[in-house]
Short mmCIF file of C-alpha atoms and ligand atoms in Angstrom, two decimals:
data_model
loop_
_atom_site.label_atom_id
_atom_site.label_comp_id
_atom_site.label_asym_id
_atom_site.label_seq_id
_atom_site.Cartn_x
_atom_site.Cartn_y
_atom_site.Cartn_z
CA MET R 1 92.37 87.73 92.96
CA ASP R 2 90.65 90.77 94.46
CA GLY R 3 92.92 92.72 96.66
CA ILE R 4 96.20 91.39 95.10
CA GLN R 5 97.71 94.68 96.42
CA ASN R 6 97.11 93.31 99.93
CA ILE R 7 99.54 90.40 99.54
CA LYS R 8 101.00 89.72 103.03
CA GLY R 9 102.68 86.39 102.54
CA CYS R 10 104.24 84.07 99.92
CA ILE R 11 103.92 80.26 100.03
CA PHE R 12 106.62 78.24 98.16
CA ASN R 13 106.54 74.77 96.95
CA MET R 14 110.01 73.18 97.41
CA ASP R 15 110.91 70.57 94.75
CA GLY R 16 111.41 72.28 91.50
CA VAL R 17 110.68 75.80 92.75
CA ILE R 18 113.47 76.66 95.29
CA VAL R 19 115.74 73.59 94.69
CA ASP R 20 116.36 71.13 91.89
CA THR R 21 115.65 67.90 93.77
CA ALA R 22 113.91 66.46 90.75
CA LYS R 23 117.22 65.06 89.41
CA TYR R 24 117.72 63.10 92.65
CA HIS R 25 114.20 61.81 92.57
CA TYR R 26 114.87 60.73 88.95
CA GLN R 27 118.10 58.93 89.78
CA ALA R 28 116.48 56.99 92.69
CA TRP R 29 113.35 56.10 90.77
CA ARG R 30 115.30 55.06 87.74
CA ARG R 31 117.54 52.84 89.87
CA LEU R 32 114.38 51.08 91.14
CA ALA R 33 113.08 50.59 87.54
CA ASN R 34 116.38 49.30 86.29
CA GLN R 35 116.30 46.82 89.17
CA PHE R 36 112.85 45.66 87.70
CA GLY R 37 114.42 45.35 84.24
CA PHE R 38 113.04 48.57 82.59
CA ASP R 39 114.05 52.15 82.21
CA PHE R 40 112.25 55.51 81.71
CA THR R 41 113.28 58.99 80.37
CA ARG R 42 113.68 62.24 82.05
CA GLU R 43 110.74 63.55 79.98
CA GLN R 44 108.59 60.70 81.44
CA HIS R 45 109.78 61.69 84.86
CA GLU R 46 108.33 65.24 84.42
CA GLU R 47 104.89 63.58 84.70
CA LEU R 48 105.65 62.60 88.33
CA LYS R 49 106.07 66.32 89.33
CA GLY R 50 103.91 67.09 92.44
CA LEU R 51 102.76 63.44 92.88
CA SER R 52 103.17 61.62 96.23
CA ARG R 53 105.80 59.02 96.76
CA MET R 54 103.26 56.21 96.34
CA ALA R 55 101.51 57.80 93.29
CA SER R 56 104.89 58.12 91.71
CA LEU R 57 105.75 54.54 92.36
CA GLU R 58 102.39 53.32 91.09
CA THR R 59 102.86 55.39 87.78
CA ILE R 60 106.36 53.96 87.37
CA LEU R 61 105.15 50.44 87.88
CA GLU R 62 102.46 50.93 85.23
CA TRP R 63 105.15 52.13 82.78
CA GLY R 64 106.97 48.84 83.42
CA GLY R 65 103.75 46.80 83.23
CA ILE R 66 104.32 45.56 86.69
CA TYR R 67 101.77 44.46 89.19
CA MET R 68 102.49 44.10 92.96
CA PRO R 69 100.56 43.90 96.19
CA GLU R 70 100.27 46.86 98.37
CA ALA R 71 102.71 45.58 101.00
CA GLU R 72 105.39 45.05 98.38
CA LYS R 73 104.71 48.61 97.08
CA MET R 74 105.37 49.97 100.53
CA HIS R 75 108.69 48.03 100.71
CA TRP R 76 109.97 49.39 97.36
CA ALA R 77 108.77 52.95 98.11
CA ASP R 78 110.98 52.68 101.30
CA VAL R 79 113.87 51.31 99.33
CA LYS R 80 113.66 54.21 96.73
CA ASN R 81 113.37 56.67 99.76
CA ASN R 82 116.58 55.42 101.29
CA TRP R 83 118.55 55.94 98.14
CA TYR R 84 116.92 59.40 97.75
CA ILE R 85 117.96 60.27 101.32
CA GLY R 86 121.60 59.20 100.38
CA LEU R 87 121.55 61.45 97.50
CA ILE R 88 120.16 64.55 99.16
CA SER R 89 122.42 64.22 102.15
CA ASN R 90 125.27 65.47 99.90
CA MET R 91 123.39 68.47 98.64
CA LYS R 92 125.18 71.86 98.91
CA PRO R 93 123.74 75.45 99.46
CA GLY R 94 124.92 76.17 95.93
CA GLU R 95 122.12 73.88 94.70
CA VAL R 96 119.45 76.51 95.63
CA LEU R 97 118.07 77.68 92.25
CA PRO R 98 119.28 80.91 90.91
CA GLY R 99 117.81 84.12 92.46
CA VAL R 100 115.88 82.22 95.14
CA LEU R 101 117.80 83.63 98.11
CA ASN R 102 117.59 87.17 96.94
CA PHE R 103 113.89 86.92 96.22
CA LEU R 104 113.16 85.40 99.69
CA GLN R 105 115.08 88.32 101.23
CA GLN R 106 113.09 90.80 99.10
CA VAL R 107 109.82 89.24 100.37
CA ARG R 108 110.89 89.67 103.92
CA ALA R 109 112.32 93.03 103.43
CA THR R 110 108.82 94.27 102.48
CA GLY R 111 107.48 92.99 105.63
CA ARG R 112 105.73 89.86 104.22
CA ILE R 113 105.72 86.43 105.69
CA THR R 114 107.45 83.48 103.94
CA ALA R 115 106.13 79.82 104.14
CA LEU R 116 107.29 76.55 102.59
CA SER R 117 104.64 73.93 101.84
CA SER R 118 105.97 70.71 100.34
CA ALA R 119 104.46 67.16 99.86
CA SER R 120 107.89 65.81 100.57
CA GLN R 121 108.63 63.97 103.91
CA ASN R 122 112.21 64.86 103.32
CA ALA R 123 111.72 68.62 102.94
CA ARG R 124 113.34 69.50 106.30
CA SER R 125 116.45 67.53 105.39
CA VAL R 126 116.68 69.38 102.07
CA LEU R 127 116.21 72.80 103.73
CA LYS R 128 118.91 71.96 106.29
CA THR R 129 121.53 70.82 103.80
CA THR R 130 121.01 73.87 101.61
CA ASN R 131 120.89 76.34 104.53
CA LEU R 132 117.26 77.43 103.62
CA GLU R 133 115.47 76.53 106.82
CA SER R 134 115.90 80.10 108.39
CA CYS R 135 114.46 81.68 105.26
CA PHE R 136 110.92 80.48 106.11
CA ASP R 137 108.63 81.70 108.80
CA VAL R 138 106.41 78.65 108.47
CA ILE R 139 107.41 75.17 107.22
CA LEU R 140 105.04 72.44 106.28
CA ASP R 141 106.10 69.06 104.91
CA GLY R 142 104.74 65.66 103.81
CA ASN R 143 104.59 64.55 107.51
CA GLN R 144 101.88 67.12 108.27
CA VAL R 145 100.18 67.32 104.93
CA LYS R 146 98.62 64.04 104.02
CA LYS R 147 96.21 64.97 101.29
CA GLN R 148 97.63 64.88 97.74
CA LYS R 149 97.53 67.83 95.41
CA PRO R 150 95.26 68.95 93.72
CA ASP R 151 93.66 68.89 97.15
CA PRO R 152 94.27 72.43 98.45
CA SER R 153 94.93 71.61 102.13
CA CYS R 154 98.68 71.89 101.77
CA PHE R 155 98.36 75.58 101.02
CA LEU R 156 95.27 76.21 103.24
CA MET R 157 97.22 74.78 106.27
CA ALA R 158 100.19 77.00 105.43
CA ALA R 159 98.05 80.20 105.21
CA LEU R 160 96.28 79.16 108.48
CA GLU R 161 99.65 78.96 110.22
CA MET R 162 100.66 82.31 108.70
CA GLY R 163 97.53 83.83 110.11
CA LEU R 164 96.53 84.96 106.65
CA SER R 165 93.57 84.38 104.33
CA PRO R 166 94.25 82.70 100.92
CA ALA R 167 93.46 86.02 99.29
CA GLU R 168 96.50 87.53 101.11
CA CYS R 169 98.96 84.92 99.86
CA LEU R 170 100.86 84.26 96.73
CA VAL R 171 101.65 80.50 95.92
CA PHE R 172 104.69 79.64 93.87
CA GLU R 173 104.32 76.23 92.06
CA ASP R 174 106.02 74.40 89.27
CA ALA R 175 103.63 71.55 88.67
CA PRO R 176 100.09 71.45 87.19
CA PRO R 177 98.50 69.54 90.26
CA GLY R 178 100.05 72.18 92.58
CA VAL R 179 98.68 75.15 90.42
CA GLU R 180 95.27 73.42 90.56
CA ALA R 181 95.47 72.90 94.34
CA ALA R 182 96.31 76.62 94.87
CA LEU R 183 93.41 77.70 92.56
CA ARG R 184 90.97 75.56 94.45
CA GLY R 185 92.15 77.07 97.66
CA GLY R 186 91.36 80.60 96.42
CA PHE R 187 95.00 81.71 96.03
CA THR R 188 96.72 83.78 93.50
CA VAL R 189 99.19 81.44 91.76
CA ILE R 190 102.63 82.12 90.24
CA GLY R 191 103.67 79.29 87.98
CA VAL R 192 107.50 78.73 87.99
CA GLY R 193 108.53 77.07 84.70
CA LYS R 194 107.29 77.02 81.13
CA GLN R 195 104.04 78.98 80.19
CA GLU R 196 102.69 76.03 78.17
CA ASP R 197 102.91 73.63 81.20
CA LEU R 198 101.30 76.09 83.66
CA VAL R 199 98.51 77.72 81.64
CA LYS R 200 96.06 78.05 84.60
CA ALA R 201 98.51 80.11 86.79
CA HIS R 202 97.77 83.83 87.08
CA LEU R 203 101.35 84.64 86.04
CA VAL R 204 104.25 82.35 84.93
CA ILE R 205 107.89 83.15 85.65
CA LYS R 206 110.83 81.25 84.28
CA GLY R 207 112.52 81.43 87.73
CA PHE R 208 113.66 83.86 90.36
CA GLU R 209 116.86 85.21 88.74
CA ASN R 210 116.62 88.99 88.57
CA LEU R 211 113.06 88.94 89.83
CA ASN R 212 111.86 92.03 91.49
CA PHE R 213 109.03 91.33 94.00
CA ASN R 214 107.13 94.67 93.52
CA THR R 215 107.45 94.55 89.71
CA MET R 216 106.09 90.97 89.77
CA VAL R 217 103.08 92.14 91.91
CA ALA R 218 102.46 95.08 89.51
CA HIS R 219 102.37 92.63 86.67
CA ILE R 220 99.71 90.55 88.35
CA VAL R 221 97.55 93.55 89.09
CA GLU R 222 97.88 94.78 85.44
CA ARG R 223 96.73 91.34 84.23
CA ALA R 224 93.75 91.44 86.65
CA VAL R 225 92.47 94.67 85.37
CA SER R 226 93.14 94.14 81.59
C1 G6P D 1 107.04 66.46 95.87
C2 G6P D 1 107.77 66.04 94.68
C3 G6P D 1 107.52 64.62 94.19
C4 G6P D 1 107.72 63.62 95.34
C5 G6P D 1 106.96 64.09 96.54
C6 G6P D 1 107.12 63.20 97.85
O1 G6P D 1 105.76 66.61 95.53
O2 G6P D 1 107.49 66.84 93.52
O3 G6P D 1 108.42 64.20 93.12
O4 G6P D 1 107.42 62.25 95.02
O5 G6P D 1 107.17 65.41 96.87
O6 G6P D 1 108.45 63.38 98.24
P1 G6P D 1 109.12 62.41 99.31
O7 G6P D 1 110.54 62.97 99.51
O8 G6P D 1 108.33 62.38 100.57
O9 G6P D 1 109.26 61.10 98.62
#
């Protein structure tokens, strides 16, 4: 965290940080579970945050006590993905989480670079339907990033493309595996969500509504010296 004053870029995770796509993942996964004859709650679905498509499917199958060979898993992961694509194709710019657009503008207005790093292979479609694509200087999605969080490569690759070192970037993350990934990569991490879920982050914010970039950085500096 040395040199937090020298922040030159911000890297944002997508699902749950700038858009609420979790509800669509939940609907699609639930439809699949129902097809197999069981159900799971929204609270259970929280455990899937930040997991890859296959890891999510494997966790859900475990909940339902279902075993299936790899080839069949691939098939059902595709089925779920097609349902999910159907749901996100109707997303609207109004579904961008409160304060996000204003915050992204502030970051750029202070001369800093913005990047999006998502494990989702559908990230580009979501950015397009919500009109967010032009808000990012660098975009990395699940087609480029293969290693699962908490591996830090998703954020390291973003920093590399931004031409910055991890120490010069802030990472915004809503899920514990993502916070861990950023810490392993040597980044300063802002948790987005509940303090109790994101204890390892350097600072936790509830969301971006009324958030001032400079005030937020001042808070991180304060915490680092106290
Ligand atoms: C993110 C989300 C996960 C999702 C994963 C893969 O990490 O938090 O819920 O499973 O991306 O997304 P995809 O759209 O490629 O299935």
